[in-house]
Coordinates of C-alpha atoms (C1' of nucleotides) in Angstrom, one line a residue:
Chain X
X83 CA -3.0 -23.9 14.6
X84 CA -2.7 -20.2 14.8
X85 CA -5.4 -18.5 16.7
X86 CA -7.1 -15.9 14.7
X87 CA -6.1 -12.4 15.4
X88 CA -8.7 -10.2 17.1
X89 CA -8.7 -7.4 14.6
X90 CA -9.1 -9.9 11.7
X91 CA -12.0 -11.6 13.4
X92 CA -13.7 -8.3 14.0
X93 CA -13.0 -7.1 10.5
X94 CA -14.4 -10.2 8.9
X95 CA -17.5 -10.1 11.1
X96 CA -18.2 -6.5 10.4
X97 CA -17.7 -7.0 6.7
X98 CA -20.1 -9.8 6.8
X99 CA -22.7 -7.8 8.6
X100 CA -22.3 -5.0 6.1
X101 CA -22.8 -7.3 3.1
X102 CA -25.8 -8.8 4.9
X103 CA -27.3 -5.4 4.9
X104 CA -27.6 -5.2 8.6
X105 CA -27.0 -1.4 8.6
X106 CA -29.9 -0.2 6.6
X107 CA -29.1 3.4 7.3
X108 CA -25.8 3.1 5.5
X109 CA -24.3 4.4 8.6
X110 CA -22.4 2.3 11.1
X111 CA -22.5 2.8 14.9
X112 CA -19.7 5.0 16.2
X113 CA -16.3 3.5 17.0
X114 CA -16.8 3.6 20.7
X115 CA -20.1 1.6 20.6
X116 CA -18.7 -0.9 18.1
X117 CA -15.7 -1.5 20.2
X118 CA -18.0 -2.1 23.2
X119 CA -20.2 -4.6 21.4
X120 CA -17.2 -6.4 20.1
X121 CA -15.6 -6.2 23.5
X122 CA -12.3 -5.0 22.1
X123 CA -10.4 -1.8 22.6
X124 CA -11.0 1.2 20.4
X125 CA -7.6 0.9 18.8
X126 CA -8.4 -2.7 17.7
X127 CA -11.7 -1.6 16.4
X128 CA -10.1 1.2 14.4
X129 CA -7.6 -1.3 13.0
X130 CA -10.3 -3.6 11.8
X131 CA -12.3 -0.8 10.3
X132 CA -9.2 0.7 8.6
X133 CA -8.9 -2.5 6.5
X134 CA -12.5 -2.0 5.2
X135 CA -11.7 1.6 4.4
X136 CA -8.7 0.4 2.4
X137 CA -10.9 -2.0 0.5
X138 CA -13.3 0.8 -0.3
X139 CA -16.2 -0.7 1.5
X140 CA -16.7 2.0 4.1
X141 CA -15.5 5.6 4.5
X142 CA -15.2 7.8 7.5
X143 CA -15.9 11.4 8.1
X144 CA -14.6 12.9 11.3
X145 CA -17.4 14.3 13.4
X146 CA -20.0 12.7 11.3
X147 CA -19.6 9.0 11.4
X148 CA -18.7 5.9 9.4
X149 CA -20.7 5.2 6.2
X150 CA -21.0 2.3 3.8
X151 CA -19.9 3.0 0.3
X152 CA -23.3 2.6 -1.6
X153 CA -21.5 1.7 -4.8
X154 CA -20.0 -1.3 -3.1
X155 CA -23.3 -2.8 -2.2
X156 CA -24.7 -1.9 -5.6
X157 CA -22.2 -3.6 -7.7
X158 CA -19.6 -5.5 -5.9
X159 CA -18.2 -7.1 -9.0
X160 CA -17.2 -3.6 -10.2
X161 CA -14.9 -3.5 -7.2
X162 CA -13.1 -6.6 -8.2
X163 CA -10.8 -5.1 -10.7
X164 CA -8.7 -8.2 -10.7
X165 CA -10.6 -9.6 -13.7
X166 CA -9.1 -7.0 -15.9
X167 CA -5.5 -7.6 -15.0
X168 CA -4.6 -11.2 -14.9
X169 CA -1.2 -10.3 -15.9
X170 CA 0.9 -10.8 -12.9
X171 CA -1.1 -12.6 -10.4
X172 CA -1.1 -15.4 -12.8
X173 CA 2.6 -15.8 -12.8
X174 CA 2.7 -15.6 -9.0
X175 CA 0.2 -18.0 -8.1
X176 CA -0.8 -21.2 -9.8
X177 CA -4.4 -20.5 -10.2
X178 CA -5.8 -23.1 -12.4
X179 CA -4.8 -21.8 -15.7
X180 CA -3.6 -24.2 -18.4
X181 CA 0.0 -23.1 -18.2
X182 CA 3.1 -25.1 -18.9
X183 CA 6.6 -24.4 -18.1
X184 CA 9.9 -25.4 -19.8
X185 CA 13.1 -25.4 -17.9
X186 CA 15.7 -23.6 -20.0
X187 CA 18.5 -23.6 -17.4
X188 CA 19.0 -24.7 -13.9
X189 CA 22.3 -24.4 -12.0
X190 CA 23.8 -23.4 -8.8
X191 CA 26.2 -20.4 -8.8
X192 CA 27.9 -18.3 -6.1
X193 CA 25.9 -15.2 -5.3
X194 CA 27.1 -12.2 -7.3
X195 CA 27.7 -9.0 -5.5
X196 CA 24.3 -7.7 -6.7
X197 CA 22.5 -10.8 -5.5
X198 CA 24.2 -10.6 -2.2
X199 CA 22.8 -7.1 -1.8
X200 CA 19.4 -8.0 -2.9
X201 CA 18.9 -11.2 -1.0
X202 CA 21.0 -10.3 2.0
X203 CA 23.6 -12.9 1.4
X204 CA 27.4 -13.2 1.9
X205 CA 30.2 -14.2 -0.4
X206 CA 30.0 -17.8 0.7
X207 CA 26.4 -18.1 -0.2
X208 CA 25.1 -20.0 -3.3
X209 CA 22.0 -19.5 -5.3
X210 CA 20.0 -21.4 -7.8
X211 CA 19.8 -19.8 -11.1
X212 CA 16.5 -20.9 -12.7
X213 CA 15.5 -19.9 -16.2
X214 CA 12.2 -20.9 -17.4
X215 CA 9.9 -20.4 -20.3
X216 CA 6.3 -20.2 -19.4
X217 CA 3.7 -21.2 -21.9
X218 CA 0.1 -20.5 -22.0
X219 CA -1.9 -22.6 -24.4
X220 CA 1.4 -23.9 -25.7
X221 CA 2.5 -20.4 -26.7
X222 CA 5.6 -19.0 -25.1
X223 CA 4.7 -16.0 -23.0
X224 CA 7.3 -15.3 -20.3
X225 CA 11.0 -15.8 -20.1
X226 CA 11.7 -15.9 -16.4
X227 CA 15.1 -15.8 -14.7
X228 CA 15.0 -16.3 -11.0
X229 CA 17.6 -16.5 -8.2
X230 CA 16.9 -18.3 -5.0
X231 CA 19.3 -18.8 -2.1
X232 CA 20.2 -22.4 -1.5
X233 CA 20.0 -22.0 2.2
X234 CA 16.4 -21.1 2.0
X235 CA 15.4 -24.0 -0.2
X236 CA 18.1 -26.6 0.1
X237 CA 15.8 -29.3 -1.3
X238 CA 14.9 -27.8 -4.6
X239 CA 15.1 -30.0 -7.6
X240 CA 14.8 -29.3 -11.4
X241 CA 11.5 -31.1 -11.4
X242 CA 10.1 -28.8 -8.8
X243 CA 11.6 -25.7 -10.5
X244 CA 9.7 -26.6 -13.6
X245 CA 6.4 -26.4 -11.9
X246 CA 5.5 -24.0 -9.1
X247 CA 8.2 -23.1 -6.7
X248 CA 5.8 -21.0 -4.7
X249 CA 3.5 -23.8 -3.8
X250 CA 6.5 -25.9 -3.1
X251 CA 7.6 -23.4 -0.5
X252 CA 4.2 -23.5 1.0
X253 CA 4.2 -27.3 1.2
X254 CA 7.7 -27.7 2.5
X255 CA 8.2 -24.7 4.7
X256 CA 4.6 -23.8 5.6
X257 CA 5.4 -20.3 4.4
X258 CA 3.7 -18.3 1.7
X259 CA 5.1 -15.8 -0.8
X260 CA 2.8 -13.0 -0.4
X261 CA 4.7 -9.8 -0.8
X262 CA 6.8 -8.5 -3.6
X263 CA 8.5 -5.3 -4.7
X264 CA 8.1 -5.0 -8.4
X265 CA 9.4 -2.8 -11.0
X266 CA 7.8 -2.6 -14.4
X267 CA 9.2 -1.2 -17.6
X268 CA 9.7 -1.7 -21.3
X269 CA 12.9 -1.8 -23.1
X270 CA 14.4 -2.8 -26.5
X271 CA 14.3 -6.6 -27.1
X272 CA 17.3 -8.8 -27.3
X273 CA 17.8 -11.5 -29.9
X274 CA 16.7 -14.1 -27.5
X275 CA 13.5 -12.2 -26.7
X276 CA 12.7 -11.8 -30.3
X277 CA 13.3 -15.5 -30.9
X278 CA 11.4 -16.9 -28.0
X279 CA 8.6 -14.4 -27.7
X280 CA 8.1 -13.9 -31.5
X281 CA 9.0 -10.2 -31.5
X282 CA 10.1 -8.3 -34.5
X283 CA 13.6 -6.7 -34.1
X284 CA 12.3 -3.2 -33.6
X285 CA 9.6 -4.2 -31.1
X286 CA 10.4 -3.8 -27.4
X287 CA 9.9 -6.3 -24.7
X288 CA 8.1 -5.9 -21.4
X289 CA 10.1 -6.5 -18.2
X290 CA 8.9 -7.1 -14.7
X291 CA 11.5 -7.6 -12.1
X292 CA 11.3 -7.8 -8.4
X293 CA 12.0 -9.3 -5.1
X294 CA 9.6 -11.8 -3.5
X295 CA 9.3 -12.1 0.2
X296 CA 8.2 -14.8 2.5
X297 CA 5.7 -14.3 5.3
X298 CA 8.3 -13.5 7.8
X299 CA 10.0 -10.9 5.6
X300 CA 12.9 -13.0 4.3
X301 CA 13.8 -12.0 0.8
X302 CA 13.1 -15.2 -1.1
X303 CA 13.7 -14.7 -4.7
X304 CA 14.9 -12.2 -7.2
X305 CA 13.3 -12.6 -10.5
X306 CA 13.1 -11.0 -13.9
X307 CA 10.3 -11.7 -16.3
X308 CA 10.4 -10.8 -19.9
X309 CA 7.3 -10.9 -21.9
X310 CA 5.7 -9.8 -25.1
X311 CA 4.6 -6.3 -24.6
X312 CA 1.0 -7.1 -25.3
X313 CA 1.0 -9.4 -22.3
X314 CA 2.4 -6.8 -20.0
X315 CA -0.7 -5.9 -17.9
X316 CA -0.7 -4.8 -14.4
X317 CA -3.4 -3.3 -12.2
X318 CA -3.3 -2.1 -8.7
X319 CA -4.9 0.1 -6.1
X320 CA -2.9 3.1 -5.1
X321 CA -3.3 5.2 -2.0
X322 CA -2.4 8.7 -2.9
X323 CA -1.9 10.2 0.5
X324 CA 1.1 8.4 1.7
X325 CA 3.9 10.6 0.7
Chain D
X69 CA -1.4 26.3 8.0
X70 CA -1.9 22.8 9.4
X71 CA 0.9 21.8 11.8
X72 CA 2.6 18.7 10.5
X73 CA 1.5 15.5 12.1
X74 CA 4.1 13.8 14.2
X75 CA 4.1 10.5 12.5
X76 CA 4.4 12.1 9.1
X77 CA 7.3 14.2 10.2
X78 CA 9.1 11.1 11.6
X79 CA 8.2 9.1 8.5
X80 CA 9.6 11.8 6.1
X81 CA 12.8 12.2 8.1
X82 CA 13.4 8.5 8.3
X83 CA 12.8 8.2 4.6
X84 CA 15.2 11.0 3.9
X85 CA 17.8 9.4 6.0
X86 CA 17.4 6.1 4.3
X87 CA 17.7 7.6 0.9
X88 CA 20.7 9.5 2.0
X89 CA 22.3 6.2 2.8
X90 CA 22.7 6.9 6.5
X91 CA 22.2 3.3 7.4
X92 CA 25.0 1.6 5.7
X93 CA 24.4 -1.8 7.2
X94 CA 21.0 -1.9 5.5
X95 CA 19.6 -2.4 9.0
X96 CA 17.7 0.2 11.0
X97 CA 17.9 0.6 14.7
X98 CA 15.2 -1.2 16.6
X99 CA 11.9 0.5 17.1
X100 CA 12.4 1.3 20.7
X101 CA 15.7 3.1 20.1
X102 CA 14.2 4.9 17.1
X103 CA 11.2 6.1 19.1
X104 CA 13.6 7.3 21.8
X105 CA 15.8 9.3 19.4
X106 CA 12.7 10.8 17.7
X107 CA 11.2 11.4 21.1
X108 CA 7.9 9.8 20.2
X109 CA 6.0 6.8 21.5
X110 CA 6.6 3.4 20.0
X111 CA 3.2 3.3 18.5
X112 CA 3.9 6.5 16.6
X113 CA 7.2 5.1 15.5
X114 CA 5.5 2.0 14.2
X115 CA 3.0 4.0 12.4
X116 CA 5.7 6.0 10.6
X117 CA 7.6 2.9 9.7
X118 CA 4.5 1.1 8.5
X119 CA 4.1 3.6 5.8
X120 CA 7.6 3.0 4.6
X121 CA 6.8 -0.7 4.7
X122 CA 3.8 -0.1 2.5
X123 CA 5.9 1.8 0.1
X124 CA 8.3 -1.1 -0.1
X125 CA 11.2 0.9 1.2
X126 CA 11.8 -1.2 4.3
X127 CA 10.7 -4.5 5.6
X128 CA 10.6 -6.0 9.0
X129 CA 11.4 -9.4 10.5
X130 CA 10.1 -10.1 13.9
X131 CA 13.0 -10.9 16.3
X132 CA 15.6 -9.8 13.8
X133 CA 15.0 -6.2 12.9
X134 CA 14.1 -3.8 10.2
X135 CA 15.9 -3.8 6.9
X136 CA 16.1 -1.6 3.9
X137 CA 14.8 -2.9 0.6
X138 CA 17.9 -3.0 -1.6
X139 CA 15.9 -2.7 -4.8
X140 CA 14.4 0.6 -3.7
X141 CA 17.7 2.5 -3.6
X142 CA 18.7 1.2 -7.0
X143 CA 17.1 1.8 -10.3
X144 CA 15.4 5.1 -9.7
X145 CA 13.6 5.8 -12.8
X146 CA 12.9 9.0 -14.7
X147 CA 9.4 9.2 -13.5
X148 CA 8.0 8.0 -10.3
X149 CA 4.3 7.4 -10.3
X150 CA 4.0 7.2 -6.6
X151 CA 1.8 8.7 -4.0
X152 CA 0.8 12.1 -4.9
X153 CA 3.0 12.3 -7.9
X154 CA 0.9 9.7 -9.5
X155 CA -0.4 12.5 -11.5
X156 CA -2.6 11.4 -14.3
X157 CA -4.8 14.3 -13.7
X158 CA -2.3 16.3 -11.8
X159 CA 1.2 17.1 -10.9
X160 CA 3.7 14.7 -12.1
X161 CA 7.3 15.4 -11.8
X162 CA 10.2 14.7 -14.0
X163 CA 13.5 15.0 -12.3
X164 CA 13.0 18.6 -11.7
X165 CA 12.7 19.4 -15.3
X166 CA 10.1 22.1 -16.2
X167 CA 6.9 20.6 -17.4
X168 CA 4.2 22.3 -19.3
X169 CA 0.7 21.3 -20.3
X170 CA -1.2 22.1 -23.5
X171 CA -4.9 21.7 -23.7
X172 CA -5.7 19.8 -26.9
X173 CA -9.4 19.3 -26.5
X174 CA -12.1 20.2 -24.0
X175 CA -15.8 19.2 -24.6
X176 CA -18.8 17.7 -23.0
X177 CA -20.1 14.4 -24.3
X178 CA -22.6 11.7 -23.2
X179 CA -21.1 9.0 -21.2
X180 CA -20.1 5.9 -23.3
X181 CA -21.1 2.5 -22.1
X182 CA -17.6 1.9 -20.8
X183 CA -17.6 5.2 -18.9
X184 CA -20.9 4.4 -17.4
X185 CA -19.5 1.2 -16.0
X186 CA -16.3 2.8 -14.7
X187 CA -17.8 5.9 -13.2
X188 CA -21.1 4.4 -12.1
X189 CA -23.2 6.6 -14.5
X190 CA -26.3 6.1 -16.5
X191 CA -27.1 6.8 -20.1
X192 CA -28.4 10.2 -19.4
X193 CA -25.2 11.4 -17.8
X194 CA -22.6 13.6 -19.4
X195 CA -18.9 13.9 -18.9
X196 CA -16.2 16.3 -19.7
X197 CA -13.6 15.0 -22.1
X198 CA -10.3 16.7 -21.5
X199 CA -7.3 16.0 -23.6
X200 CA -4.0 17.4 -22.7
X201 CA -0.4 17.1 -23.9
X202 CA 2.2 17.2 -21.3
X203 CA 5.7 18.4 -22.2
X204 CA 8.9 18.0 -20.4
X205 CA 11.6 20.4 -21.5
X206 CA 9.4 21.4 -24.4
X207 CA 9.2 17.9 -25.7
X208 CA 5.8 16.1 -25.8
X209 CA 5.9 13.2 -23.4
X210 CA 2.4 12.3 -22.5
X211 CA -0.9 12.4 -24.2
X212 CA -3.5 12.4 -21.5
X213 CA -7.3 12.0 -21.9
X214 CA -9.5 12.3 -18.9
X215 CA -13.2 12.0 -18.3
X216 CA -15.1 13.6 -15.4
X217 CA -18.8 13.5 -14.7
X218 CA -20.5 16.8 -15.0
X219 CA -22.6 16.2 -12.0
X220 CA -19.6 15.9 -9.8
X221 CA -17.9 19.0 -11.0
X222 CA -20.5 21.3 -12.7
X223 CA -18.3 24.3 -12.5
X224 CA -15.2 23.1 -14.3
X225 CA -13.6 25.5 -16.8
X226 CA -10.9 25.0 -19.5
X227 CA -8.6 27.2 -17.5
X228 CA -8.9 24.9 -14.5
X229 CA -8.6 21.8 -16.7
X230 CA -5.3 23.0 -17.9
X231 CA -3.8 23.3 -14.4
X232 CA -4.8 21.3 -11.4
X233 CA -8.1 19.6 -11.2
X234 CA -7.4 17.8 -8.0
X235 CA -6.7 20.8 -5.9
X236 CA -9.7 22.4 -7.5
X237 CA -11.9 19.6 -6.2
X238 CA -10.4 20.1 -2.8
X239 CA -11.1 23.8 -2.8
X240 CA -14.6 23.6 -4.2
X241 CA -16.0 20.5 -2.7
X242 CA -13.8 19.9 0.3
X243 CA -13.1 16.4 -0.9
X244 CA -9.9 14.8 -1.7
X245 CA -8.9 12.3 -4.3
X246 CA -7.1 9.7 -2.3
X247 CA -7.4 6.4 -4.0
X248 CA -7.0 5.2 -7.5
X249 CA -7.2 2.0 -9.5
X250 CA -4.3 2.1 -11.8
X251 CA -3.7 -0.2 -14.7
X252 CA -0.7 -0.4 -17.0
X253 CA -0.3 -2.0 -20.4
X254 CA 1.3 -1.6 -23.8
X255 CA -0.5 -1.7 -27.1
X256 CA 0.1 -0.9 -30.7
X257 CA 0.4 2.8 -31.4
X258 CA -2.0 4.9 -33.3
X259 CA -1.0 7.4 -35.9
X260 CA -1.5 10.2 -33.4
X261 CA 0.8 8.4 -30.9
X262 CA 3.4 8.0 -33.5
X263 CA 3.2 11.6 -34.5
X264 CA 3.2 13.2 -31.1
X265 CA 5.5 10.8 -29.3
X266 CA 7.8 10.2 -32.1
X267 CA 7.2 6.5 -32.5
X268 CA 7.9 4.4 -35.5
X269 CA 4.8 2.8 -36.9
X270 CA 5.6 -0.7 -35.6
X271 CA 6.5 0.5 -32.2
X272 CA 3.9 0.2 -29.5
X273 CA 2.9 2.8 -27.0
X274 CA 2.7 2.6 -23.2
X275 CA -0.6 3.2 -21.6
X276 CA -1.3 4.0 -18.0
X277 CA -5.0 4.4 -17.1
X278 CA -6.6 5.1 -13.8
X279 CA -9.9 5.5 -12.1
X280 CA -9.7 8.1 -9.3
X281 CA -11.9 8.0 -6.3
X282 CA -13.1 10.7 -3.8
X283 CA -13.1 10.2 -0.1
X284 CA -16.6 8.8 -0.1
X285 CA -15.8 6.2 -2.7
X286 CA -17.3 8.0 -5.7
X287 CA -15.4 7.5 -8.9
X288 CA -14.3 10.9 -9.8
X289 CA -12.3 10.6 -13.0
X290 CA -11.2 8.1 -15.6
X291 CA -7.9 9.0 -17.2
X292 CA -5.6 7.5 -19.7
X293 CA -2.0 8.5 -20.4
X294 CA -0.2 7.4 -23.5
X295 CA 3.5 7.7 -23.5
X296 CA 6.6 6.5 -25.2
X297 CA 7.3 2.9 -24.0
X298 CA 10.7 3.9 -22.8
X299 CA 9.1 6.2 -20.3
X300 CA 6.8 3.6 -18.9
X301 CA 8.3 2.8 -15.6
X302 CA 6.5 1.8 -12.5
X303 CA 7.5 0.5 -9.1
X304 CA 5.1 -1.0 -6.7
X305 CA 4.8 -3.0 -3.6
X306 CA 2.4 -5.9 -3.9
X307 CA 0.5 -7.7 -1.2
X308 CA -0.9 -10.9 -2.6
X309 CA -2.8 -12.4 0.3
X310 CA -5.4 -9.9 1.4
X311 CA -9.0 -10.6 2.3
Chain W
dT50 C1' 35.7 -26.8 20.3
dC51 C1' 31.1 -27.7 19.7
dC52 C1' 26.4 -27.8 20.8
dA53 C1' 22.3 -27.1 23.4
dA54 C1' 19.9 -24.4 26.7
dA55 C1' 19.1 -19.9 28.6
dA56 C1' 18.9 -15.0 28.1
dA57 C1' 18.5 -10.9 25.5
dT58 C1' 16.8 -8.6 21.6
dT59 C1' 13.2 -7.2 18.5
dG60 C1' 8.9 -6.7 16.2
dG61 C1' 3.6 -7.7 16.7
dA62 C1' -0.9 -7.6 19.0
dC63 C1' -3.8 -5.6 22.1
dC64 C1' -5.3 -2.5 25.7
dG65 C1' -6.7 1.9 27.7
dT66 C1' -6.2 6.9 28.1
dA67 C1' -6.1 11.9 27.0
dT68 C1' -6.6 15.4 23.8
dC69 C1' -7.9 17.5 19.6
dA70 C1' -10.6 18.7 15.3
dA71 C1' -14.6 18.3 12.3
dT72 C1' -19.3 17.8 12.3
dT73 C1' -23.9 17.5 13.9
dT74 C1' -27.3 18.6 17.3
dT75 C1' -29.3 21.4 20.6
dA76 C1' -30.3 25.6 22.8
dA77 C1' -30.6 30.4 23.0
dA78 C1' -31.3 34.7 21.0
dA79 C1' -33.0 37.9 17.5
Chain P
dT158 C1' -39.3 31.6 12.2
dT159 C1' -34.6 32.3 11.4
dT160 C1' -30.0 32.8 12.9
dT161 C1' -26.3 32.2 16.0
dA162 C1' -23.8 30.3 19.7
dA163 C1' -23.0 26.5 22.7
dA164 C1' -22.8 21.6 23.6
dA165 C1' -22.5 16.9 22.3
dT166 C1' -21.0 13.6 19.0
dT167 C1' -17.6 11.3 16.4
dG168 C1' -13.3 10.1 14.3
dA169 C1' -8.0 11.2 14.4
dT170 C1' -3.7 11.6 16.7
dA171 C1' -0.6 10.5 20.2
dC172 C1' 0.9 8.4 24.4
dG173 C1' 2.3 4.6 27.1
dG174 C1' 1.8 0.1 28.9
dT175 C1' 1.6 -5.3 29.0
dC176 C1' 2.3 -9.5 27.1
dC177 C1' 3.7 -12.6 23.3
dA178 C1' 6.5 -14.8 19.4
dA179 C1' 10.3 -15.0 16.4
dT180 C1' 15.1 -14.5 16.2
dT181 C1' 19.7 -13.7 17.7
dT182 C1' 23.2 -13.7 21.1
dT183 C1' 25.2 -15.4 25.1
dT184 C1' 26.4 -18.9 28.2
dG185 C1' 27.6 -23.2 30.3
dG186 C1' 28.4 -27.9 29.9
dA187 C1' 30.0 -32.1 27.3

DNA sequence: TCCAAAAATTGGACCGTATCAATTTTAAAA
DNA sequence: TTTTAAAATTGATACGGTCCAATTTTTGGA
């Protein structure tokens, strides 16, 4: 069992205290005092607080102090924007939706030059090529083509590929897929798109492609998802001051 | 003029070097060497690199090293809605081509139910409705509609609305817009879309909408951009398991 | 040659310090 | 009382260090 990291413990506790309304003034104690009460260094305290800042729960003003975002307490559900954009999270994680999956293709091929690049492989490496059609309520929604290095998942079978590969990874390897680099765009549809996704010839198709990483940073899968444009929904928080 | 922060200088330089292809092996020197060459502490080096990790440009593997995300270098799209350039309200760049902005509409209206939700307003609140057409090389590319509460920016004028609202906020209120919730989808086009963006009736339109927040968490603006679907491109780094 | 153990490498967590900048508070002056 | 200047507060940046965990490389023995 992994011992919980200090800054996460502090972060969680502080968050809990905020939600419990322990800070009636809407102002938190200063960093130095907080780090003293938690018996951690100020750097760790800052790290914990920074996460809450990113979540929009608190904000800091140099020279003045740290304050609780009143809107957060007022209506926390409004801060959970996830409800609006089930688009992608759904296809990442198997969260209880009535989705089915049909295996269109499943084979092992040598890694192409492009795949070698993207998954950090060599010429001698092989990958699974997995093509699936995802159905929601028996309607085809996503055509997904994914490539996974054999050496990462030597025990993969078609049966597994048909259901959730990600949870399989978690079971077998104890690792989670939790980061991805995604690129989203829309392009003219192919005949196959039109056929499977019920698109008219002139209608375009939505494409989400990206690399998925394991906990430890290993590139795990390269995947392209093609979907009806009406299903292309994506929402995210963006920090604007990072350039 | 503010002297540039050390970690930002290092971050920018490293980013530049990566994009220039200086690290052919797709592997960066280790943190300790890098901090030595940049003459900064390891903590500062980590801070600089962490930003690039968040941007999806590099990723790290403990014990192994730091690597360049191969997808990042490839597929650089026409528009990059990243960082500051995420300019729904403000500056967005298009490969150095000259962009113009035409004010289509500017009025004050009562906040609709939806706006009340998104901007935390009440029935008695009013908002500016600002509609602009953005042109790249004299061709209309984006139809943008934004809503800003009067009580946040009582002094806004059409002249300002045509140029940069964000920097205006900074000047007048000393606040920055530094976070946004951005959502992307595609929907059937309206007659106006078809007209302005040269879409055929059956072709859909790309929509990017965002809620922008000030430092203190106040929602500052709701904005919607409608654009030709071929221009709808977005790259992002996703973290799935956050508390 | 091959394999397992040991060593070196590399990123992660945490600590503590010094200095600075923005803001608020206090004290002094008008 | 009001205004102004100094002092204290508070978060931000930057430094450098220790220890640890994951991975890779080297080494030594079978």
